[in-house]
Amino acid sequence: MSSIHPDRINAERLAGLATAPPVPTPGWDASLEDNPAVRPPLVLNNRTFTEVTDIICGYTENKPGKWWFPVFGFTATVAGCGTLLILYLLITGVGVWGLNNQVDWAWDITNFVFWIGIGHAGTLISAILCIFKQKWRTAINRSAEAMTIFAVICAGTFPGIHVGRIWMIWMVFPIPNSNSIWPNFRSPLLWDVFAVSTYFTVSLLFWYMGLIPDLATLRDRAHQRLLRSEQGPRVPVLGLRIDRIRANVYGFLALGWRFSSRHWHRYENAYLLLAGISTPLVLSVHSIVSFDFATSIIPGWHTTIFPPYFVAGAIFGGFAMVLLLLIPARELYPHMKDFVTLRHIENMAKIILATGMMVSFAYAMEFFIAWYSGSEYEQFAFKNRILGPYWWAWGTMTFCNVVSPQIFWFQWARRSPLTVFIISIFVTIGMWFERFVIIVISIHRSYLPSEWGMFHPTPVDVGIFIGTCGIFLTLFLLFLRFLPVFAMAELKAVLPHADPHGSHGIGA
Amino acid sequence: MGALLGILHRMGAHHYCPLVPAPPPRFVTERGCTLHGIMGEFDTAQAVYAAAEKVRDAGYRRWDVHTPFPIHGMEDAMGVKPTRLPILIALGAFTGVGGAYLMQWWMGAVDYPMVVQGKPYAAWEPWVPIMFELGVLCSAFSALLGMLGLNGLPRHHHPLFTSERFLRSSQDRFFVVIEAEDQNFNPQRVRSLLESSGATHVELVEDDSVEVTP
């Protein structure tokens, strides 16, 4: 860490004085350079194009670490049990959940909003940071977009199964039917169907478009190995060479991409425009999710602050999940720390702090408006949050979302992966409780005393939620194993030697 | 007929449509294959950028630069015109928004009008979210499919893939390929142009999908 004040360095630069280059200390992450006269590297250790390709393709081409199979086996088992519980629910009915006459939305919709919110960080990284030309995003966008898609898969499960009769779910889509009826286009629940399915499809298209060149790289490397030698690993019984399968499968998906500059020109244009349309999309999706609540007349739901508050909360929780996935990954995979640097972790911690403050402001504003509205039902709803039987849920939420991220005001905390990891766990728990607080506490005590009740989750409630965590992690582990974990082409383009006019602007 | 074939060949239709016969080859290699072009290999982004400027200034039209990542400013070095892709995406967006409006209007106000909170059947305000979402959906599809379509992809077979050296274009090498179909193509001149631009290796690329009967 430079002990010189940055302003002094700027002043010296303007005065024409040269500053001595910083002396590297062992264990020092060069991306943390805070001397404004030095542009910190985005990829550490001066990696060449060859090294970047070899390292990243190595994650899928070489055998995974010893940890991979046991962890995958565990998460796949959890995912399988969760799927069996979903089957049990579909066969038996939603009565296997703890829902009752008063609390008719509980864990199902909590989990839906929780997962869809997590997805938002991925789109923020791939779209909004792209528009703001934040080059550091290139190291994390691929995995964050993958996380988005897997989180939306988990999210989409819940509205699908909470209707109970899954075979009737097609009625949410405007499909001609023998009853000659159409969906109600004034219902926010229908808007939600369109918003979430559009979000999933666009995220998938965006992700796939980014993958095309990198899949072509994996194809070409497999092809090279096939041309070079007759020997290579084979599929046990069939005797087919694994590189042959790679060349064909990656080759099919790469659509014959041949790295032509004329193609790159249109590709970059399409990428930028996709980022441009994904930006309002991501903001709209969680706004529309919040309309599910905000357009009702239930005290605690009926607030205009919901759309921005939900979007900020989604980004807050989503970045925590990105960190929960990437911090272990960078420890487990060789050389991954060269790409996911401490600067990345620090930047994401800053975003968590900023969005955490927005969420805290929204919490405070809800209480203020409840008081200011003069509505006794509104006031009761918020008193009931703190003093009612669910005080512990509100307390957990407040501690995790308001108090715990405050440690990120300190630089050492933002730069310590372990601290960031622990706070991310808190934030993830807190964001789940936020949705639980909003949904269950608002409806468990309605206008009439006869409408008061409590929600008690059943083992099926808990099991299906844990099952979706298993599905999410299983899909992510498969992604780490079989697809390029980093956007190689984009990462190479931000290396200093990718500049066609020499590496100006790099170094003192 | 001959004029029509000429136009089709200039559009490259024989690459995509099996009904269009391939034009007679202008150059044939010793092995009896049609010559696709001449490929020069470069080590650095700077070198290939400078080479691209030279090839552009030499007046070639059917040529390309293959790089593992998009090089900043390469479209200027190559003299590539701005792409029409944004127009396609705008068309997609209008289709989505207009289609969503018409769908909701017909379903909610014409075919199955339903009183919801006493509002007019054809009030447009509650239709905005779905109009927006479908607009985004259609423009995203037109962005991806338009990009692929304008690039002539998917095309899983290409003469360049027969060159083992070329496979490194996806990793760490840079290539300039001048195609034999270019009107100015002359093997000797192309070779010396690439060599003088600093190519570390120059080779012929054969189009082995078009065998020439001797």
XYZ file of C-alpha atoms in Angstrom:
722
model
C 0.000 0.000 0.000
C 1.351 3.349 -0.917
C 1.838 5.586 2.071
C 2.040 8.679 -0.120
C -1.159 10.633 -0.423
C -2.575 10.301 -3.963
C -3.066 14.036 -4.286
C 0.609 14.606 -3.720
C 1.458 12.184 -6.501
C -0.919 13.947 -8.839
C 0.598 17.267 -7.921
C 4.091 15.954 -8.543
C 3.044 14.527 -11.890
C 1.560 17.838 -12.928
C 4.747 19.574 -11.830
C 6.750 17.245 -14.047
C 8.361 15.300 -11.247
C 8.744 11.572 -11.745
C 7.730 9.281 -8.917
C 9.825 6.260 -8.176
C 8.195 2.999 -9.258
C 6.680 1.149 -6.295
C 8.814 -1.601 -4.822
C 6.892 -4.870 -5.042
C 6.606 -6.695 -1.740
C 6.066 -10.468 -1.669
C 2.428 -11.510 -1.436
C 1.307 -8.106 -2.645
C -1.518 -8.133 -5.173
C -0.459 -5.626 -7.845
C -4.077 -4.969 -8.805
C -4.448 -3.069 -5.530
C -2.017 -0.382 -6.666
C -3.505 2.922 -5.534
C -0.901 5.204 -7.042
C -2.925 7.138 -9.623
C 0.174 7.501 -11.794
C 0.243 3.721 -12.281
C -2.540 1.888 -14.044
C -3.052 -1.306 -12.066
C -3.033 -4.453 -14.206
C -6.334 -6.242 -14.776
C -4.581 -9.600 -15.065
C -1.665 -10.306 -12.750
C 1.786 -11.787 -13.483
C 2.017 -10.317 -16.989
C 0.254 -13.248 -18.604
C 0.671 -13.706 -22.352
C -2.180 -14.680 -24.676
C -0.856 -18.249 -24.714
C -0.790 -18.478 -20.928
C -4.273 -17.023 -20.557
C -5.630 -19.564 -23.064
C -3.756 -22.480 -21.511
C -4.820 -21.667 -17.965
C -8.494 -21.094 -18.714
C -8.898 -23.965 -21.167
C -6.991 -26.114 -18.668
C -9.874 -25.825 -16.219
C -12.082 -27.794 -18.584
C -9.443 -29.864 -20.424
C -7.562 -31.240 -17.419
C -8.981 -33.473 -14.726
C -10.746 -31.437 -12.049
C -9.230 -31.160 -8.584
C -9.800 -33.932 -6.044
C -12.499 -31.824 -4.408
C -14.729 -31.706 -7.459
C -16.279 -35.180 -7.461
C -17.159 -35.382 -3.748
C -18.636 -31.876 -3.815
C -20.519 -32.572 -7.025
C -21.810 -35.868 -5.602
C -23.080 -34.093 -2.517
C -24.815 -31.232 -4.322
C -26.279 -33.598 -6.920
C -27.722 -35.726 -4.101
C -29.259 -32.661 -2.488
C -30.649 -31.612 -5.871
C -32.074 -35.084 -6.410
C -33.766 -35.146 -2.989
C -35.211 -31.695 -3.661
C -36.561 -32.898 -7.004
C -38.181 -35.904 -5.311
C -39.824 -33.563 -2.800
C -41.129 -31.427 -5.662
C -42.551 -34.606 -7.198
C -44.161 -35.461 -3.854
C -45.681 -31.976 -3.748
C -47.045 -32.290 -7.282
C -48.560 -35.705 -6.562
C -50.031 -34.737 -3.193
C -50.835 -31.023 -3.495
C -49.601 -27.792 -1.943
C -51.028 -28.908 1.409
C -47.669 -30.542 2.097
C -46.349 -27.025 2.641
C -47.157 -25.125 5.817
C -49.448 -22.650 4.036
C -52.746 -21.898 5.749
C -55.816 -19.757 5.262
C -54.069 -16.617 6.445
C -50.507 -17.078 5.222
C -51.080 -18.290 1.689
C -47.724 -17.114 0.309
C -44.717 -18.033 2.378
C -41.540 -19.907 1.555
C -42.530 -20.513 -2.064
C -42.709 -16.853 -3.054
C -39.894 -15.931 -0.634
C -37.652 -18.399 -2.438
C -38.831 -17.161 -5.830
C -37.947 -13.545 -5.056
C -34.723 -14.623 -3.356
C -33.452 -16.541 -6.385
C -34.601 -14.075 -9.017
C -32.863 -11.310 -7.064
C -29.602 -13.251 -7.026
C -29.659 -13.384 -10.792
C -29.592 -9.611 -11.055
C -25.936 -9.258 -10.120
C -24.936 -11.292 -13.162
C -26.837 -9.032 -15.542
C -25.541 -5.962 -13.766
C -21.968 -7.162 -14.318
C -22.508 -8.204 -17.924
C -24.693 -5.307 -19.057
C -24.470 -2.228 -16.859
C -20.741 -2.491 -16.144
C -20.191 -3.097 -19.878
C -21.919 0.156 -20.730
C -19.863 1.971 -18.099
C -16.701 0.473 -19.669
C -15.653 -1.194 -16.424
C -12.938 -3.418 -17.831
C -12.512 -5.400 -14.616
C -15.843 -7.023 -15.326
C -14.289 -9.234 -18.018
C -12.839 -11.550 -15.362
C -16.133 -12.203 -13.632
C -18.873 -11.723 -16.207
C -18.962 -15.265 -17.564
C -19.385 -16.928 -14.167
C -21.791 -14.235 -12.969
C -23.971 -14.704 -16.063
C -23.936 -18.463 -15.530
C -25.016 -17.818 -11.953
C -27.865 -15.628 -13.260
C -29.195 -18.371 -15.491
C -29.013 -21.042 -12.792
C -30.626 -18.737 -10.223
C -33.487 -17.931 -12.602
C -33.996 -21.666 -13.180
C -34.358 -22.109 -9.393
C -36.602 -19.047 -9.189
C -38.886 -20.199 -11.991
C -39.471 -23.508 -10.217
C -41.419 -21.900 -7.380
C -44.200 -20.027 -9.194
C -44.509 -23.115 -11.369
C -45.072 -25.520 -8.484
C -46.930 -23.174 -6.129
C -50.006 -23.290 -8.368
C -50.330 -26.903 -7.275
C -51.726 -28.164 -10.557
C -48.601 -27.859 -12.660
C -50.444 -29.296 -15.653
C -52.536 -26.111 -15.750
C -49.542 -23.752 -15.733
C -49.904 -23.146 -19.476
C -52.913 -20.981 -18.605
C -50.543 -18.167 -17.608
C -49.518 -17.854 -21.250
C -51.837 -16.407 -23.888
C -52.489 -19.709 -25.635
C -55.750 -20.286 -27.544
C -57.872 -22.697 -25.533
C -61.232 -24.426 -25.635
C -62.656 -22.101 -22.962
C -62.130 -19.161 -25.340
C -60.635 -17.041 -22.566
C -57.461 -15.008 -22.388
C -55.251 -14.061 -19.437
C -55.931 -10.811 -17.587
C -53.317 -8.382 -18.912
C -53.940 -5.977 -16.027
C -52.580 -8.399 -13.468
C -49.008 -7.845 -12.247
C -48.762 -11.605 -11.827
C -49.117 -11.919 -15.586
C -46.565 -9.154 -16.150
C -44.286 -11.199 -13.954
C -44.668 -14.231 -16.220
C -43.542 -12.154 -19.190
C -40.799 -10.382 -17.249
C -39.229 -13.529 -15.819
C -39.446 -15.564 -19.008
C -37.992 -12.673 -21.036
C -35.255 -12.240 -18.454
C -34.320 -15.909 -18.615
C -34.322 -15.992 -22.409
C -32.335 -12.779 -22.848
C -29.796 -13.806 -20.191
C -29.357 -17.115 -21.982
C -28.891 -15.420 -25.371
C -26.397 -12.949 -23.939
C -24.460 -15.720 -22.232
C -24.442 -17.900 -25.323
C -23.281 -15.071 -27.536
C -20.356 -14.447 -25.199
C -19.582 -18.157 -25.185
C -19.399 -18.604 -28.977
C -15.742 -17.481 -29.442
C -14.564 -19.315 -26.336
C -16.295 -22.528 -27.385
C -14.503 -22.124 -30.718
C -11.201 -21.920 -28.821
C -11.953 -25.180 -27.019
C -12.950 -26.725 -30.366
C -9.714 -25.676 -32.040
C -7.556 -26.937 -29.189
C -9.283 -30.332 -29.250
C -8.868 -30.425 -33.022
C -5.172 -29.578 -32.723
C -4.629 -32.443 -30.295
C -6.439 -34.800 -32.668
C -4.206 -33.742 -35.561
C -1.047 -33.984 -33.508
C -1.196 -37.494 -32.116
C -3.086 -40.756 -32.232
C -2.933 -41.111 -28.461
C -5.230 -39.434 -25.992
C -7.801 -40.158 -23.315
C -10.774 -42.205 -24.511
C -14.283 -42.876 -23.281
C -14.059 -46.105 -21.222
C -16.297 -48.570 -23.081
C -16.962 -46.963 -26.446
C -13.297 -46.228 -27.127
C -14.160 -42.837 -28.606
C -11.499 -40.199 -28.121
C -12.613 -37.534 -25.690
C -11.041 -34.860 -27.883
C -13.211 -36.074 -30.781
C -16.318 -35.528 -28.642
C -15.013 -32.121 -27.582
C -14.243 -31.071 -31.141
C -17.729 -32.090 -32.255
C -19.804 -30.779 -29.342
C -17.928 -27.514 -28.842
C -17.639 -27.236 -32.615
C -21.380 -27.614 -33.094
C -22.113 -24.987 -30.441
C -19.439 -22.584 -31.730
C -21.383 -22.354 -35.034
C -18.192 -22.285 -37.080
C -16.842 -19.093 -35.515
C -13.507 -18.360 -37.189
C -12.371 -15.231 -35.356
C -12.769 -13.040 -38.406
C -12.388 -9.318 -37.745
C -15.382 -8.610 -39.973
C -17.357 -10.892 -37.679
C -15.872 -9.373 -34.539
C -17.012 -5.976 -35.754
C -20.677 -7.042 -35.848
C -20.247 -9.170 -32.769
C -19.042 -6.238 -30.676
C -21.868 -4.118 -32.017
C -24.443 -6.787 -31.122
C -22.839 -7.250 -27.710
C -23.009 -3.572 -26.886
C -26.620 -3.311 -28.039
C -27.573 -6.421 -26.059
C -25.955 -4.805 -23.026
C -27.973 -1.698 -23.767
C -31.285 -3.526 -23.849
C -30.427 -5.776 -20.898
C -29.859 -2.759 -18.678
C -33.485 -1.550 -18.624
C -34.549 -5.192 -18.663
C -32.801 -6.053 -15.422
C -34.193 -2.932 -13.775
C -37.679 -3.792 -15.033
C -37.680 -7.415 -13.918
C -37.342 -6.826 -10.216
C -39.602 -3.772 -10.463
C -42.297 -5.986 -11.938
C -41.639 -8.622 -9.269
C -42.208 -5.897 -6.686
C -45.505 -4.954 -8.427
C -46.814 -8.378 -7.364
C -46.871 -6.867 -3.886
C -47.004 -3.112 -4.412
C -50.225 -3.125 -6.447
C -52.125 -4.950 -3.690
C -53.776 -3.126 -0.786
C -52.099 -5.102 1.994
C -50.350 -2.848 4.531
C -46.617 -3.478 4.280
C -46.910 -4.287 0.559
C -48.746 -1.250 -0.745
C -45.753 1.098 -1.159
C -44.358 3.008 -4.101
C -40.776 2.604 -2.875
C -40.839 -1.094 -3.747
C -39.451 -1.074 -7.320
C -36.142 0.752 -6.630
C -35.854 -0.876 -3.229
C -36.260 -4.366 -4.723
C -33.747 -3.661 -7.489
C -31.131 -2.398 -5.014
C -31.773 -5.400 -2.789
C -31.446 -7.768 -5.724
C -28.054 -6.383 -6.685
C -26.987 -6.416 -3.043
C -27.889 -10.097 -2.613
C -26.644 -11.049 -6.065
C -23.136 -9.698 -5.542
C -22.972 -11.585 -2.255
C -23.729 -14.788 -4.173
C -21.123 -13.992 -6.863
C -18.555 -13.628 -4.071
C -19.729 -16.807 -2.353
C -19.051 -18.703 -5.573
C -15.860 -16.972 -6.735
C -13.917 -16.721 -3.482
C -13.758 -20.529 -3.021
C -13.226 -21.023 -6.778
C -10.159 -18.780 -6.867
C -8.650 -20.766 -4.008
C -9.414 -24.133 -5.610
C -8.378 -23.534 -9.224
C -4.720 -23.010 -10.148
C -3.771 -19.448 -11.168
C -7.346 -18.203 -10.888
C -6.086 -15.473 -8.559
C -4.367 -13.894 -11.553
C -7.774 -13.174 -13.061
C -10.038 -12.738 -10.045
C -7.796 -10.360 -8.132
C -8.222 -8.705 -4.774
C -9.262 -5.603 -6.703
C -12.288 -7.501 -7.989
C -13.218 -8.560 -4.490
C -12.736 -5.044 -3.205
C -14.877 -3.563 -5.986
C -17.673 -6.025 -5.326
C -17.470 -5.326 -1.590
C -17.893 -1.644 -2.409
C -20.984 -2.409 -4.487
C -22.373 -4.467 -1.598
C -21.764 -1.552 0.735
C -23.414 0.944 -1.629
C -26.477 -1.174 -2.359
C -26.654 -2.181 1.313
C -26.920 1.492 2.223
C -29.706 1.924 -0.348
C -31.566 -1.032 1.135
C -31.078 0.336 4.651
C -32.425 3.690 3.509
C -35.484 1.931 2.064
C -36.072 0.102 5.338
C -35.945 3.382 7.233
C -38.158 5.118 4.681
C -40.827 2.420 5.008
C -41.046 3.106 8.726
C -41.087 6.843 8.169
C -43.894 6.606 5.600
C -45.879 4.281 7.865
C -45.748 6.948 10.577
C -46.239 9.855 8.176
C -49.223 8.236 6.393
C -51.300 8.377 9.561
C -52.868 5.070 8.527
C -53.269 2.966 11.643
C -53.163 -0.294 9.642
C -49.920 0.735 8.013
C -48.516 1.739 11.389
C -49.596 -1.535 12.932
C -47.990 -3.528 10.122
C -44.618 -1.949 10.858
C -44.939 -2.127 14.649
C -45.781 -5.768 14.173
C -42.532 -6.281 12.257
C -40.410 -5.293 15.229
C -42.603 -6.237 18.168
C -44.759 -9.041 16.746
C -44.083 -12.756 16.993
C -41.714 -12.576 14.005
C -39.393 -10.049 15.652
C -36.500 -12.476 15.213
C -36.946 -12.543 11.447
C -36.888 -8.746 11.304
C -33.892 -8.713 13.639
C -31.946 -11.193 11.527
C -32.706 -9.189 8.399
C -31.635 -5.906 9.975
C -28.459 -7.309 11.431
C -27.428 -9.056 8.226
C -28.388 -6.354 5.715
C -27.930 -3.114 7.611
C -25.259 -3.779 10.240
C -22.970 -6.427 8.777
C -21.966 -4.696 5.479
C -20.855 -1.608 7.434
C -17.517 -3.346 8.014
C -16.795 -2.652 4.322
C -16.110 0.976 5.195
C -12.702 -0.383 6.235
C -10.220 -1.120 3.487
C -8.713 -4.134 5.234
C -12.130 -5.798 5.347
C -12.761 -5.271 1.634
C -9.358 -6.726 0.814
C -9.643 -9.794 3.011
C -11.322 -12.620 1.078
C -12.289 -14.422 4.290
C -14.048 -11.366 5.732
C -15.804 -10.703 2.439
C -16.876 -14.339 2.296
C -18.336 -14.242 5.812
C -20.192 -10.993 5.194
C -21.529 -12.446 1.929
C -22.999 -15.349 3.889
C -24.676 -12.844 6.208
C -26.008 -10.837 3.286
C -27.401 -13.934 1.576
C -29.187 -14.979 4.769
C -30.361 -11.430 5.319
C -31.788 -11.111 1.840
C -33.733 -14.347 2.228
C -35.150 -12.998 5.482
C -35.965 -9.682 3.856
C -38.375 -11.405 1.491
C -39.744 -13.529 4.343
C -40.321 -10.383 6.414
C -42.068 -8.591 3.572
C -44.243 -11.524 2.570
C -45.118 -13.405 5.745
C -45.122 -10.653 8.378
C -47.305 -8.445 6.208
C -50.018 -11.043 5.705
C -49.996 -13.033 8.920
C -52.037 -10.410 10.810
C -54.701 -8.879 8.628
C -57.457 -6.353 9.386
C -59.667 -8.595 11.559
C -58.402 -10.413 14.664
C -60.009 -13.567 13.282
C -57.578 -13.265 10.388
C -54.515 -13.606 12.577
C -52.350 -16.658 12.207
C -48.799 -17.930 12.108
C -46.803 -19.765 9.472
C -45.001 -22.968 10.397
C -42.787 -24.427 7.667
C -42.989 -28.179 7.107
C -40.000 -30.386 6.248
C -41.163 -30.218 2.614
C -40.909 -26.423 2.662
C -37.356 -26.637 3.984
C -36.425 -29.577 1.778
C -37.508 -27.961 -1.475
C -35.610 -24.774 -0.668
C -32.435 -26.710 0.164
C -33.083 -28.757 -2.964
C -33.003 -25.647 -5.134
C -29.695 -24.666 -3.505
C -28.473 -28.110 -4.571
C -29.726 -27.621 -8.121
C -28.043 -24.218 -8.277
C -24.678 -25.492 -7.045
C -24.809 -28.623 -9.202
C -25.390 -26.559 -12.317
C -22.588 -24.193 -11.325
C -20.157 -27.079 -10.764
C -21.029 -28.496 -14.180
C -20.401 -25.061 -15.655
C -16.963 -24.916 -13.977
C -16.149 -28.347 -15.358
C -17.325 -28.126 -18.947
C -17.445 -24.520 -20.104
C -14.844 -21.741 -20.273
C -15.086 -20.119 -16.847
C -13.725 -16.782 -18.043
C -14.586 -14.808 -21.136
C -11.195 -15.545 -22.708
C -11.569 -13.335 -25.771
C -12.679 -10.366 -23.681
C -9.982 -10.996 -21.100
C -7.269 -11.065 -23.777
C -8.595 -7.823 -25.226
C -7.925 -5.966 -21.966
C -4.327 -7.185 -21.641
C -1.759 -4.423 -22.232
C -0.244 -6.188 -25.281
C -3.664 -6.348 -26.958
C -3.398 -2.645 -27.734
C -2.562 -2.313 -31.447
C -0.765 0.983 -30.807
C 1.665 -0.371 -28.228
C 1.034 -0.484 -24.523
C 0.571 3.216 -23.886
C -0.967 4.239 -20.625
C 0.409 1.200 -18.847
C 3.054 1.706 -16.225
C 4.282 4.944 -14.739
C -28.134 -16.673 -67.045
C -24.412 -16.090 -66.989
C -24.920 -12.584 -65.601
C -27.237 -13.909 -62.885
C -24.687 -16.587 -61.939
C -22.049 -13.891 -61.764
C -24.144 -11.886 -59.323
C -24.866 -14.996 -57.267
C -21.173 -15.868 -57.171
C -20.281 -12.369 -56.091
C -22.793 -12.741 -53.249
C -21.109 -16.008 -52.308
C -24.337 -17.944 -52.889
C -22.452 -21.073 -54.012
C -21.144 -21.402 -50.452
C -24.636 -21.674 -49.012
C -26.976 -22.962 -51.708
C -26.265 -26.370 -53.270
C -28.334 -25.365 -56.320
C -25.787 -22.719 -57.329
C -22.819 -24.329 -59.139
C -19.414 -23.138 -57.974
C -17.543 -20.811 -60.340
C -14.557 -22.215 -62.200
C -11.468 -21.790 -60.019
C -9.157 -18.919 -60.866
C -6.154 -20.610 -59.268
C -5.434 -24.292 -58.694
C -2.761 -25.722 -56.414
C -0.339 -28.460 -57.506
C -2.494 -31.021 -55.687
C -5.417 -30.088 -57.902
C -7.452 -28.200 -55.329
C -9.027 -24.801 -55.739
C -6.994 -22.109 -54.050
C -8.955 -20.401 -51.281
C -6.379 -17.772 -50.542
C -3.036 -16.919 -49.016
C -2.636 -16.623 -45.310
C 0.017 -14.671 -43.426
C 0.724 -15.250 -39.764
C 1.654 -12.484 -37.308
C 2.887 -12.609 -33.744
C 1.497 -9.443 -32.214
C -1.584 -7.291 -32.340
C 0.539 -4.309 -33.400
C 2.002 -6.208 -36.367
C -1.338 -7.436 -37.652
C -2.865 -3.978 -37.244
C -0.109 -2.423 -39.352
C -0.425 -5.218 -41.926
C -4.184 -4.705 -42.150
C -3.647 -1.033 -42.982
C -1.229 -2.010 -45.772
C -3.605 -4.585 -47.272
C -6.460 -2.073 -47.133
C -4.340 0.538 -48.893
C -3.276 -2.004 -51.549
C -6.942 -2.070 -52.612
C -7.955 -5.637 -51.808
C -11.655 -6.301 -51.147
C -12.019 -10.008 -50.361
C -9.742 -10.424 -47.407
C -9.993 -10.746 -43.665
C -8.032 -10.546 -40.435
C -8.431 -13.333 -37.907
C -7.563 -12.496 -34.314
C -8.210 -14.282 -31.011
C -10.018 -11.227 -29.667
C -11.532 -8.096 -31.192
C -8.688 -5.618 -31.732
C -9.650 -2.072 -30.899
C -9.888 0.045 -34.052
C -9.436 -2.874 -36.460
C -12.515 -1.899 -38.458
C -10.786 1.379 -39.349
C -7.528 -0.361 -40.169
C -9.442 -2.699 -42.485
C -11.823 -0.082 -43.836
C -14.944 -2.019 -42.797
C -18.177 -0.096 -43.224
C -20.467 0.411 -40.195
C -22.773 -2.546 -39.737
C -26.493 -2.494 -40.452
C -27.148 -4.551 -37.356
C -28.685 -1.702 -35.294
C -31.408 -1.341 -37.951
C -32.277 -5.023 -37.592
C -32.389 -4.690 -33.816
C -34.631 -1.638 -34.046
C -36.955 -3.585 -36.356
C -37.025 -6.374 -33.764
C -37.854 -3.906 -31.008
C -40.714 -2.335 -32.987
C -42.083 -5.761 -33.866
C -42.054 -6.791 -30.215
C -43.645 -3.625 -28.898
C -46.232 -3.423 -31.670
C -47.040 -7.113 -31.484
C -47.494 -6.912 -27.719
C -49.813 -3.930 -28.071
C -51.914 -5.627 -30.745
C -52.022 -8.903 -28.815
C -53.200 -7.278 -25.590
C -55.642 -5.019 -27.381
C -57.239 -7.861 -29.338
C -57.307 -10.348 -26.471
C -58.253 -7.946 -23.678
C -60.499 -5.436 -25.469
C -61.929 -7.265 -28.502
C -62.057 -11.031 -28.138
C -62.550 -11.385 -24.399
C -63.335 -8.015 -22.800
C -63.419 -8.278 -19.043
C -64.302 -5.589 -16.500
C -61.329 -5.037 -14.214
C -61.830 -2.271 -11.647
C -64.224 -0.470 -13.995
C -61.452 0.752 -16.282
C -61.905 1.143 -20.060
C -61.273 -2.095 -21.923
C -58.721 -0.553 -24.257
C -56.721 1.410 -21.661
C -53.103 1.121 -22.831
C -51.410 1.901 -19.514
C -51.496 -1.598 -17.984
C -50.139 -3.008 -21.239
C -46.834 -1.142 -20.973
C -44.900 -3.764 -18.973
C -45.614 -6.556 -21.459
C -44.967 -4.251 -24.424
C -41.600 -3.431 -22.927
C -40.729 -7.048 -22.154
C -41.655 -8.350 -25.602
C -39.799 -5.446 -27.205
C -36.667 -6.460 -25.327
C -37.182 -10.123 -26.153
C -37.544 -9.546 -29.891
C -34.625 -7.132 -30.077
C -32.398 -9.611 -28.224
C -33.278 -12.335 -30.703
C -32.685 -10.019 -33.619
C -29.319 -8.989 -32.136
C -28.039 -12.566 -31.886
C -29.654 -13.951 -35.036
C -28.921 -10.772 -36.998
C -25.265 -10.878 -35.979
C -24.995 -14.530 -36.984
C -26.934 -14.023 -40.196
C -24.897 -11.037 -41.385
C -21.744 -12.999 -40.561
C -22.900 -15.981 -42.620
C -22.955 -18.244 -39.577
C -23.527 -21.010 -38.675
C -21.065 -22.367 -41.201
C -19.316 -25.352 -39.691
C -17.003 -25.998 -42.597
C -14.566 -23.487 -43.987
C -11.355 -23.901 -45.997
C -9.383 -22.099 -43.302
C -10.080 -24.874 -40.812
C -7.969 -27.248 -42.911
C -4.822 -25.341 -41.956
C -3.378 -26.542 -38.662
C -1.562 -23.273 -38.102
C -4.793 -21.367 -38.471
C -6.275 -23.146 -35.441
C -4.061 -20.925 -33.293
C -6.047 -17.887 -34.407
C -8.403 -18.811 -31.587
C -5.609 -18.691 -29.046
C -2.573 -16.500 -29.559
C -1.804 -15.883 -33.246
C -2.997 -13.287 -35.735
C -3.709 -13.969 -39.410
C -4.350 -11.985 -42.551
C -6.056 -13.983 -45.316
C -6.402 -12.620 -48.853
C -8.851 -14.686 -50.887
C -8.235 -15.927 -54.413
C -11.667 -14.624 -55.426
C -10.424 -11.040 -55.079
C -10.151 -9.366 -58.478
C -6.637 -8.080 -57.708
C -5.395 -11.444 -56.489
C -1.973 -12.380 -57.777
C -0.141 -15.087 -55.781
C 3.316 -13.547 -56.128
C 2.200 -10.032 -55.250
C 0.064 -11.168 -52.313
C 2.928 -13.211 -50.969
C 5.400 -10.352 -51.154
C 2.844 -7.941 -49.645
C 2.303 -10.192 -46.646
C 6.017 -10.846 -46.218
C 6.884 -7.182 -46.436
C 4.204 -6.409 -43.821
C 6.061 -8.566 -41.333
C 4.314 -11.937 -41.604
C 6.309 -14.622 -39.818
C 4.852 -17.361 -42.006
C 2.940 -17.374 -45.291
C 1.018 -20.341 -46.644
C -1.526 -21.313 -49.282
C -5.003 -22.304 -48.104
C -6.741 -24.881 -50.263
C -10.487 -25.213 -50.613
C -10.725 -28.992 -50.529
C -14.500 -28.957 -50.727
C -14.144 -27.957 -54.355
C -12.110 -30.660 -56.075
C -11.011 -29.874 -59.599
C -11.112 -32.810 -62.000
C -7.926 -32.793 -64.085
